[in-house]
C-alpha cells in the first residue's frame, strides 16, 4: 500500500502502542496509521519522520526570511525615494525637478505594486495557514478521539489481560494439583507393583507349602502303618519283658533250688551251667531286641 502524505512542520507522529504509530495530514484531511513488526523499526520511522519534519521547518523558515527581506527592502526603498526627490528638488532646476518627480512616481508605483503583490501573497498565505490551522485542529480532535479510543482499548486490554492472568493462575494451580495427583498415582502404581511382586512371592511360597503339605500327607499315610508296627513291636517287647520276668523268677527259684541242692545235685551243674549260658544268650538277645525297639521308638 502506497501512502501519499506530504510532511509539514506542524505534523506530529504519535506512538499509540509499542508497534503502531499515526499522524494527521491536514491537506489530505486524513489520519494515517502504520503498524510495524517490532518496536525498533517504529522508533526508526519516528526518528526519520522527525528529521523530515525539521527539514520542512527549515525550508519554511528560509522562505519566510526571504519574504521578510524582500518586503523590508521594498519598504526601505520606498522610504528613501522621497528624501532623494526632495534633495534633488531643492538643489536642482525646474526641469530636473520634473524629471526626478516622474521617476519617483514610477518607482513608487512599482514599489506599491510589489507591496500589493506581497500583501496578496501574505493574505493568501494567511488563508492557507488558517485552513491548515483548522485542519490541524480537526486532526487534533481526531487524534484526541483516537487517543481516547486507544486509551479505552488499552483499559479493555488491561482488563482482558488481568482476566487472562487470573485464568492463567487458576490453570497453573490446576496443573499443580494435577501434577500432585499424577505423583500420587505414580506412588500408587509403585505400591501396586510392590504388592503384585509380594503377591507373586506369596503365591510361590504357597505352592512350596502345598508341596510340603502334600509330602507331609504322604508321610501321614505311612505313620499309621508305623504306629501299628510300633504297637506290635511294643506288644512283643511287653511279652518279652513278661517272659523275661518269668525267666528271672524262674532263675531265682532255680538258683535257690540250686543253692539248696548243690550238695545234692552236683551232677546237674554242667547241665545247669549250659542252661544258664543259653539263658544268658537269650537274655542278651532280648536285651539287644529291646534296645532295637527302643531305638525304633526314638526314631519314630
Short mmCIF file of N, CA, C and O in Angstrom, two decimals, residues 78-195:
data_model
loop_
_atom_site.label_atom_id
_atom_site.label_comp_id
_atom_site.label_asym_id
_atom_site.label_seq_id
_atom_site.Cartn_x
_atom_site.Cartn_y
_atom_site.Cartn_z
N UNK A 78 11.14 52.52 -0.58
CA UNK A 78 10.05 53.49 -0.64
C UNK A 78 10.28 54.64 0.29
O UNK A 78 9.88 55.78 0.02
N UNK A 79 10.91 54.39 1.41
CA UNK A 79 11.19 55.47 2.34
C UNK A 79 12.32 56.36 1.84
O UNK A 79 12.38 57.58 2.09
N UNK A 80 13.29 55.78 1.14
CA UNK A 80 14.45 56.55 0.69
C UNK A 80 14.13 57.42 -0.52
O UNK A 80 14.71 58.47 -0.71
N UNK A 81 13.26 57.00 -1.36
CA UNK A 81 13.00 57.76 -2.61
C UNK A 81 12.45 59.15 -2.35
O UNK A 81 12.85 60.12 -3.01
N UNK A 82 11.54 59.39 -1.41
CA UNK A 82 11.08 60.77 -1.20
C UNK A 82 12.19 61.69 -0.76
O UNK A 82 12.27 62.86 -1.19
N UNK A 83 13.10 61.24 0.06
CA UNK A 83 14.20 62.10 0.50
C UNK A 83 15.11 62.49 -0.65
O UNK A 83 15.58 63.62 -0.76
N UNK A 84 15.33 61.52 -1.55
CA UNK A 84 16.19 61.84 -2.71
C UNK A 84 15.52 62.84 -3.63
O UNK A 84 16.15 63.75 -4.17
N UNK A 85 14.20 62.64 -3.77
CA UNK A 85 13.47 63.60 -4.63
C UNK A 85 13.45 64.96 -4.01
O UNK A 85 13.56 65.98 -4.70
N UNK A 86 13.31 64.96 -2.68
CA UNK A 86 13.32 66.25 -2.01
C UNK A 86 14.66 66.94 -2.20
O UNK A 86 14.77 68.13 -2.46
N UNK A 87 15.72 66.12 -2.04
CA UNK A 87 17.04 66.72 -2.20
C UNK A 87 17.28 67.25 -3.59
O UNK A 87 17.83 68.34 -3.81
N UNK A 88 16.83 66.45 -4.55
CA UNK A 88 17.01 66.88 -5.94
C UNK A 88 16.17 68.10 -6.26
O UNK A 88 16.57 69.00 -7.01
N UNK A 89 14.95 68.15 -5.68
CA UNK A 89 14.09 69.29 -5.96
C UNK A 89 14.63 70.56 -5.31
O UNK A 89 14.48 71.65 -5.83
N UNK A 90 15.27 70.39 -4.24
CA UNK A 90 15.81 71.58 -3.56
C UNK A 90 17.05 72.09 -4.30
O UNK A 90 17.23 73.28 -4.52
N UNK A 91 17.93 71.16 -4.68
CA UNK A 91 19.21 71.56 -5.27
C UNK A 91 19.13 71.74 -6.79
O UNK A 91 19.97 72.40 -7.37
N UNK A 92 18.17 71.08 -7.48
CA UNK A 92 18.16 71.14 -8.93
C UNK A 92 17.27 72.25 -9.47
O UNK A 92 16.64 73.01 -8.75
N UNK A 93 17.18 72.27 -10.88
CA UNK A 93 16.36 73.24 -11.57
C UNK A 93 14.97 72.71 -11.69
O UNK A 93 14.66 71.62 -11.23
N UNK A 94 14.08 73.43 -12.38
CA UNK A 94 12.69 73.01 -12.54
C UNK A 94 12.57 71.80 -13.44
O UNK A 94 11.78 70.90 -13.20
N UNK A 95 13.43 71.76 -14.54
CA UNK A 95 13.39 70.58 -15.42
C UNK A 95 13.83 69.34 -14.69
O UNK A 95 13.26 68.26 -14.85
N UNK A 96 14.88 69.57 -13.91
CA UNK A 96 15.37 68.43 -13.14
C UNK A 96 14.32 67.96 -12.15
O UNK A 96 14.14 66.79 -11.91
N UNK A 97 13.60 68.97 -11.58
CA UNK A 97 12.53 68.63 -10.63
C UNK A 97 11.47 67.79 -11.30
O UNK A 97 10.97 66.81 -10.76
N UNK A 98 11.11 68.14 -12.53
CA UNK A 98 10.04 67.42 -13.23
C UNK A 98 10.49 66.01 -13.54
O UNK A 98 9.76 65.02 -13.35
N UNK A 99 11.76 65.92 -14.05
CA UNK A 99 12.25 64.57 -14.40
C UNK A 99 12.36 63.70 -13.17
O UNK A 99 11.97 62.53 -13.16
N UNK A 100 12.88 64.28 -12.10
CA UNK A 100 13.02 63.49 -10.87
C UNK A 100 11.68 63.12 -10.28
O UNK A 100 11.48 62.04 -9.77
N UNK A 101 10.73 64.02 -10.39
CA UNK A 101 9.38 63.70 -9.85
C UNK A 101 8.72 62.59 -10.62
O UNK A 101 8.09 61.70 -10.04
N UNK A 102 8.87 62.53 -11.96
CA UNK A 102 8.27 61.45 -12.75
C UNK A 102 8.90 60.12 -12.42
O UNK A 102 8.21 59.10 -12.27
N UNK A 103 10.20 60.10 -12.29
CA UNK A 103 10.87 58.83 -11.97
C UNK A 103 10.50 58.36 -10.57
O UNK A 103 10.33 57.16 -10.30
N UNK A 104 10.33 59.29 -9.65
CA UNK A 104 9.95 58.90 -8.26
C UNK A 104 8.56 58.32 -8.23
O UNK A 104 8.28 57.33 -7.54
N UNK A 105 7.65 58.97 -9.02
CA UNK A 105 6.28 58.43 -9.05
C UNK A 105 6.26 57.03 -9.66
O UNK A 105 5.57 56.13 -9.16
N UNK A 106 7.02 56.80 -10.71
CA UNK A 106 7.06 55.47 -11.33
C UNK A 106 7.66 54.44 -10.37
O UNK A 106 7.17 53.30 -10.24
N UNK A 107 8.69 54.90 -9.67
CA UNK A 107 9.31 53.99 -8.70
C UNK A 107 8.35 53.64 -7.59
O UNK A 107 8.24 52.50 -7.14
N UNK A 108 7.59 54.70 -7.14
CA UNK A 108 6.62 54.46 -6.06
C UNK A 108 5.52 53.53 -6.53
O UNK A 108 5.06 52.64 -5.79
N UNK A 109 5.10 53.69 -7.79
CA UNK A 109 4.05 52.81 -8.31
C UNK A 109 4.54 51.37 -8.37
O UNK A 109 3.82 50.43 -7.99
N UNK A 110 5.78 51.21 -8.83
CA UNK A 110 6.31 49.82 -8.90
C UNK A 110 6.44 49.20 -7.52
O UNK A 110 6.11 48.03 -7.28
N UNK A 111 6.91 50.05 -6.57
CA UNK A 111 7.05 49.52 -5.20
C UNK A 111 5.69 49.21 -4.60
O UNK A 111 5.51 48.21 -3.89
N UNK A 112 4.71 50.13 -4.92
CA UNK A 112 3.36 49.85 -4.41
C UNK A 112 2.78 48.57 -5.01
O UNK A 112 2.11 47.78 -4.32
N UNK A 113 3.07 48.37 -6.31
CA UNK A 113 2.61 47.11 -6.93
C UNK A 113 3.25 45.91 -6.26
O UNK A 113 2.61 44.88 -5.99
N UNK A 114 4.55 46.04 -6.00
CA UNK A 114 5.24 44.93 -5.32
C UNK A 114 4.65 44.67 -3.94
O UNK A 114 4.45 43.55 -3.51
N UNK A 115 4.37 45.80 -3.23
CA UNK A 115 3.80 45.65 -1.90
C UNK A 115 2.42 45.02 -1.95
O UNK A 115 2.05 44.20 -1.11
N UNK A 116 1.63 45.41 -2.99
CA UNK A 116 0.30 44.81 -3.14
C UNK A 116 0.42 43.31 -3.41
O UNK A 116 -0.33 42.50 -2.86
N UNK A 117 1.39 43.00 -4.27
CA UNK A 117 1.58 41.56 -4.58
C UNK A 117 2.00 40.80 -3.32
O UNK A 117 1.50 39.72 -3.00
N UNK A 118 2.96 41.39 -2.54
CA UNK A 118 3.41 40.73 -1.30
C UNK A 118 2.26 40.62 -0.30
O UNK A 118 2.11 39.61 0.40
N UNK A 119 1.41 41.73 -0.28
CA UNK A 119 0.27 41.69 0.64
C UNK A 119 -0.73 40.62 0.23
O UNK A 119 -1.27 39.88 1.08
N UNK A 120 -0.94 40.51 -1.10
CA UNK A 120 -1.86 39.47 -1.58
C UNK A 120 -1.30 38.08 -1.25
O UNK A 120 -2.04 37.18 -0.81
N UNK A 121 0.03 37.97 -1.50
CA UNK A 121 0.63 36.67 -1.17
C UNK A 121 0.54 36.37 0.32
O UNK A 121 0.24 35.24 0.74
N UNK A 122 0.80 37.43 1.14
CA UNK A 122 0.71 37.20 2.59
C UNK A 122 -0.71 36.87 3.02
O UNK A 122 -0.94 36.02 3.88
N UNK A 123 -1.71 37.56 2.38
CA UNK A 123 -3.10 37.25 2.73
C UNK A 123 -3.47 35.83 2.30
O UNK A 123 -4.16 35.10 3.04
N UNK A 124 -2.97 35.46 1.07
CA UNK A 124 -3.24 34.07 0.65
C UNK A 124 -2.53 33.08 1.57
O UNK A 124 -3.10 32.03 1.92
N UNK A 125 -1.31 33.45 2.01
CA UNK A 125 -0.61 32.57 2.95
C UNK A 125 -1.35 32.48 4.28
O UNK A 125 -1.43 31.42 4.90
N UNK A 126 -1.91 33.66 4.70
CA UNK A 126 -2.68 33.67 5.94
C UNK A 126 -3.90 32.77 5.82
O UNK A 126 -4.23 32.01 6.74
N UNK A 127 -4.57 32.86 4.65
CA UNK A 127 -5.73 31.99 4.45
C UNK A 127 -5.32 30.52 4.46
O UNK A 127 -5.98 29.67 5.06
N UNK A 128 -4.18 30.27 3.78
CA UNK A 128 -3.69 28.88 3.78
C UNK A 128 -3.37 28.41 5.19
O UNK A 128 -3.70 27.31 5.61
N UNK A 129 -2.71 29.33 5.94
CA UNK A 129 -2.36 28.95 7.31
C UNK A 129 -3.60 28.76 8.17
O UNK A 129 -3.62 27.91 9.05
N UNK A 130 -4.62 29.61 7.90
CA UNK A 130 -5.87 29.43 8.65
C UNK A 130 -6.52 28.09 8.32
O UNK A 130 -6.99 27.37 9.22
N UNK A 131 -6.53 27.76 7.01
CA UNK A 131 -7.09 26.44 6.63
C UNK A 131 -6.26 25.30 7.23
O UNK A 131 -6.80 24.30 7.73
N UNK A 132 -4.92 25.48 7.19
CA UNK A 132 -4.07 24.46 7.80
C UNK A 132 -4.30 24.36 9.30
O UNK A 132 -4.34 23.26 9.87
N UNK A 133 -4.50 25.57 9.93
CA UNK A 133 -4.76 25.56 11.37
C UNK A 133 -6.07 24.85 11.67
O UNK A 133 -6.17 24.06 12.62
N UNK A 134 -7.09 25.11 10.81
CA UNK A 134 -8.38 24.45 11.01
C UNK A 134 -8.25 22.94 10.83
O UNK A 134 -8.78 22.14 11.61
N UNK A 135 -7.54 22.57 9.77
CA UNK A 135 -7.34 21.13 9.54
C UNK A 135 -6.53 20.50 10.67
O UNK A 135 -6.81 19.38 11.09
N UNK A 136 -5.53 21.29 11.18
CA UNK A 136 -4.77 20.78 12.31
C UNK A 136 -5.64 20.61 13.54
O UNK A 136 -5.50 19.65 14.30
N UNK A 137 -6.53 21.60 13.74
CA UNK A 137 -7.45 21.46 14.87
C UNK A 137 -8.33 20.23 14.73
O UNK A 137 -8.54 19.46 15.67
N UNK A 138 -8.85 20.06 13.48
CA UNK A 138 -9.68 18.87 13.24
C UNK A 138 -8.88 17.58 13.43
O UNK A 138 -9.35 16.62 14.04
N UNK A 139 -7.64 17.62 12.90
CA UNK A 139 -6.80 16.42 13.07
C UNK A 139 -6.47 16.18 14.54
O UNK A 139 -6.44 15.04 15.01
N UNK A 140 -6.25 17.34 15.28
CA UNK A 140 -6.01 17.18 16.71
C UNK A 140 -7.23 16.60 17.41
O UNK A 140 -7.10 15.76 18.32
N UNK A 141 -8.42 17.06 16.99
CA UNK A 141 -9.64 16.50 17.58
C UNK A 141 -9.74 15.02 17.26
O UNK A 141 -10.07 14.19 18.12
N UNK A 142 -9.44 14.68 15.98
CA UNK A 142 -9.46 13.25 15.62
C UNK A 142 -8.42 12.46 16.42
O UNK A 142 -8.68 11.35 16.86
N UNK A 143 -7.24 13.10 16.55
CA UNK A 143 -6.21 12.41 17.32
C UNK A 143 -6.61 12.23 18.78
O UNK A 143 -6.34 11.18 19.39
N UNK A 144 -7.25 13.26 19.35
CA UNK A 144 -7.71 13.11 20.74
C UNK A 144 -8.75 12.01 20.86
O UNK A 144 -8.71 11.18 21.79
N UNK A 145 -9.70 11.99 19.88
CA UNK A 145 -10.69 10.90 19.91
C UNK A 145 -10.02 9.55 19.73
O UNK A 145 -10.36 8.56 20.40
N UNK A 146 -9.03 9.51 18.79
CA UNK A 146 -8.32 8.24 18.59
C UNK A 146 -7.54 7.84 19.84
O UNK A 146 -7.51 6.66 20.23
N UNK A 147 -6.93 8.88 20.48
CA UNK A 147 -6.21 8.59 21.72
C UNK A 147 -7.15 8.11 22.81
O UNK A 147 -6.83 7.19 23.58
N UNK A 148 -8.33 8.74 22.90
CA UNK A 148 -9.31 8.29 23.88
C UNK A 148 -9.75 6.86 23.59
O UNK A 148 -9.86 6.02 24.50
N UNK A 149 -10.01 6.60 22.27
CA UNK A 149 -10.40 5.23 21.90
C UNK A 149 -9.28 4.25 22.22
O UNK A 149 -9.51 3.15 22.73
N UNK A 150 -8.02 4.69 21.91
CA UNK A 150 -6.90 3.79 22.20
C UNK A 150 -6.74 3.59 23.71
O UNK A 150 -6.44 2.49 24.17
N UNK A 151 -6.98 4.69 24.48
CA UNK A 151 -6.91 4.53 25.95
C UNK A 151 -7.99 3.59 26.44
O UNK A 151 -7.75 2.73 27.31
N UNK A 152 -9.22 3.75 25.85
CA UNK A 152 -10.30 2.83 26.24
C UNK A 152 -9.96 1.41 25.85
O UNK A 152 -10.18 0.46 26.63
N UNK A 153 -9.38 1.28 24.62
CA UNK A 153 -9.00 -0.07 24.21
C UNK A 153 -7.88 -0.62 25.09
O UNK A 153 -7.85 -1.81 25.42
N UNK A 154 -6.97 0.28 25.52
CA UNK A 154 -5.90 -0.17 26.41
C UNK A 154 -6.47 -0.63 27.74
O UNK A 154 -6.07 -1.66 28.29
N UNK A 155 -7.46 0.15 28.27
CA UNK A 155 -8.11 -0.28 29.51
C UNK A 155 -8.80 -1.63 29.32
O UNK A 155 -8.73 -2.52 30.18
N UNK A 156 -9.48 -1.75 28.15
CA UNK A 156 -10.16 -3.02 27.86
C UNK A 156 -9.15 -4.16 27.80
O UNK A 156 -9.36 -5.24 28.40
N UNK A 157 -8.02 -3.91 27.10
CA UNK A 157 -7.00 -4.95 27.00
C UNK A 157 -6.37 -5.23 28.35
O UNK A 157 -5.99 -6.37 28.66
N UNK A 158 -6.24 -4.17 29.20
CA UNK A 158 -5.71 -4.40 30.54
C UNK A 158 -6.63 -5.31 31.33
O UNK A 158 -6.19 -6.23 32.03
N UNK A 159 -7.95 -5.03 31.22
CA UNK A 159 -8.92 -5.90 31.92
C UNK A 159 -8.83 -7.32 31.40
O UNK A 159 -8.83 -8.29 32.19
N UNK A 160 -8.78 -7.44 30.06
CA UNK A 160 -8.66 -8.79 29.50
C UNK A 160 -7.36 -9.45 29.93
O UNK A 160 -7.32 -10.65 30.22
N UNK A 161 -6.28 -8.63 30.01
CA UNK A 161 -5.00 -9.18 30.44
C UNK A 161 -5.07 -9.66 31.88
O UNK A 161 -4.56 -10.72 32.23
N UNK A 162 -5.71 -8.84 32.75
CA UNK A 162 -5.85 -9.27 34.15
C UNK A 162 -6.70 -10.52 34.26
O UNK A 162 -6.39 -11.44 35.03
N UNK A 163 -7.80 -10.56 33.43
CA UNK A 163 -8.64 -11.76 33.44
C UNK A 163 -7.85 -12.98 32.95
O UNK A 163 -7.93 -14.07 33.54
N UNK A 164 -7.09 -12.77 31.87
CA UNK A 164 -6.26 -13.88 31.37
C UNK A 164 -5.20 -14.30 32.39
O UNK A 164 -4.91 -15.48 32.54
N UNK A 165 -4.66 -13.29 33.11
CA UNK A 165 -3.67 -13.60 34.13
C UNK A 165 -4.29 -14.43 35.25
O UNK A 165 -3.71 -15.42 35.72
N UNK A 166 -5.50 -14.01 35.70
CA UNK A 166 -6.19 -14.79 36.73
C UNK A 166 -6.48 -16.19 36.23
O UNK A 166 -6.30 -17.18 36.96
N UNK A 167 -6.96 -16.28 34.98
CA UNK A 167 -7.24 -17.60 34.41
C UNK A 167 -5.97 -18.43 34.31
O UNK A 167 -5.97 -19.64 34.59
N UNK A 168 -4.85 -17.75 33.96
CA UNK A 168 -3.57 -18.46 33.89
C UNK A 168 -3.14 -18.96 35.26
O UNK A 168 -2.65 -20.08 35.41
N UNK A 169 -3.34 -18.10 36.30
CA UNK A 169 -3.02 -18.53 37.66
C UNK A 169 -3.86 -19.73 38.07
O UNK A 169 -3.37 -20.69 38.68
N UNK A 170 -5.17 -19.66 37.73
CA UNK A 170 -6.05 -20.79 38.04
C UNK A 170 -5.59 -22.05 37.32
O UNK A 170 -5.55 -23.15 37.91
N UNK A 171 -5.22 -21.89 36.04
CA UNK A 171 -4.74 -23.05 35.28
C UNK A 171 -3.44 -23.59 35.87
O UNK A 171 -3.24 -24.81 35.93
N UNK A 172 -2.56 -22.68 36.33
CA UNK A 172 -1.32 -23.14 36.96
C UNK A 172 -1.61 -23.92 38.23
O UNK A 172 -1.00 -24.97 38.48
N UNK A 173 -2.57 -23.38 39.03
CA UNK A 173 -2.92 -24.12 40.26
C UNK A 173 -3.52 -25.48 39.92
O UNK A 173 -3.20 -26.50 40.56
N UNK A 174 -4.37 -25.51 38.87
CA UNK A 174 -4.94 -26.79 38.46
C UNK A 174 -3.85 -27.75 37.98
O UNK A 174 -3.88 -28.95 38.26
N UNK A 175 -2.88 -27.19 37.23
CA UNK A 175 -1.78 -28.03 36.73
C UNK A 175 -0.98 -28.57 37.91
O UNK A 175 -0.57 -29.75 37.92
N UNK A 176 -0.74 -27.72 38.93
CA UNK A 176 -0.01 -28.20 40.10
C UNK A 176 -0.79 -29.30 40.81
O UNK A 176 -0.21 -30.31 41.23
N UNK A 177 -2.14 -29.10 40.92
CA UNK A 177 -2.95 -30.15 41.54
C UNK A 177 -2.89 -31.44 40.73
O UNK A 177 -2.77 -32.54 41.29
N UNK A 178 -2.96 -31.28 39.40
CA UNK A 178 -2.88 -32.49 38.55
C UNK A 178 -1.52 -33.16 38.67
O UNK A 178 -1.43 -34.39 38.66
N UNK A 179 -0.46 -32.34 38.77
CA UNK A 179 0.87 -32.94 38.95
C UNK A 179 0.96 -33.68 40.27
O UNK A 179 1.53 -34.78 40.34
N UNK A 180 0.36 -33.09 41.34
CA UNK A 180 0.34 -33.79 42.62
C UNK A 180 -0.44 -35.09 42.51
O UNK A 180 -0.03 -36.15 43.02
N UNK A 181 -1.60 -35.02 41.81
CA UNK A 181 -2.38 -36.25 41.61
C UNK A 181 -1.60 -37.27 40.81
O UNK A 181 -1.64 -38.48 41.10
N UNK A 182 -0.87 -36.79 39.78
CA UNK A 182 -0.05 -37.73 38.99
C UNK A 182 1.04 -38.35 39.84
O UNK A 182 1.32 -39.55 39.72
N UNK A 183 1.64 -37.53 40.72
CA UNK A 183 2.66 -38.10 41.62
C UNK A 183 2.05 -39.14 42.55
O UNK A 183 2.64 -40.21 42.77
N UNK A 184 0.84 -38.82 43.07
CA UNK A 184 0.18 -39.81 43.92
C UNK A 184 -0.17 -41.08 43.14
O UNK A 184 -0.02 -42.20 43.64
N UNK A 185 -0.59 -40.88 41.88
CA UNK A 185 -0.92 -42.05 41.04
C UNK A 185 0.33 -42.88 40.78
O UNK A 185 0.30 -44.11 40.81
N UNK A 186 1.46 -42.18 40.53
CA UNK A 186 2.71 -42.92 40.32
C UNK A 186 3.12 -43.68 41.58
O UNK A 186 3.58 -44.83 41.52
N UNK A 187 2.91 -43.02 42.75
CA UNK A 187 3.21 -43.72 44.00
C UNK A 187 2.32 -44.93 44.18
O UNK A 187 2.76 -46.02 44.59
N UNK A 188 1.01 -44.76 43.85
CA UNK A 188 0.09 -45.89 43.94
C UNK A 188 0.49 -47.00 42.98
O UNK A 188 0.39 -48.20 43.30
N UNK A 189 0.95 -46.60 41.78
CA UNK A 189 1.42 -47.62 40.83
C UNK A 189 2.61 -48.38 41.39
O UNK A 189 2.69 -49.61 41.26
N UNK A 190 3.55 -47.63 41.99
CA UNK A 190 4.71 -48.30 42.59
C UNK A 190 4.28 -49.24 43.71
O UNK A 190 4.77 -50.36 43.85
N UNK A 191 3.32 -48.76 44.53
CA UNK A 191 2.81 -49.63 45.60
C UNK A 191 2.14 -50.87 45.03
O UNK A 191 2.33 -51.99 45.53
N UNK A 192 1.33 -50.66 43.98
CA UNK A 192 0.67 -51.81 43.36
C UNK A 192 1.68 -52.78 42.77
O UNK A 192 1.50 -54.01 42.86
N UNK A 193 2.76 -52.21 42.17
CA UNK A 193 3.80 -53.10 41.63
C UNK A 193 4.47 -53.88 42.75
O UNK A 193 4.71 -55.09 42.63
N UNK A 194 4.76 -53.19 43.87
CA UNK A 194 5.36 -53.90 45.01
C UNK A 194 4.41 -54.96 45.56
O UNK A 194 4.84 -56.08 45.87
N UNK A 195 3.11 -54.60 45.64
CA UNK A 195 2.14 -55.58 46.13
C UNK A 195 2.02 -56.77 45.19
O UNK A 195 1.87 -57.92 45.63
#
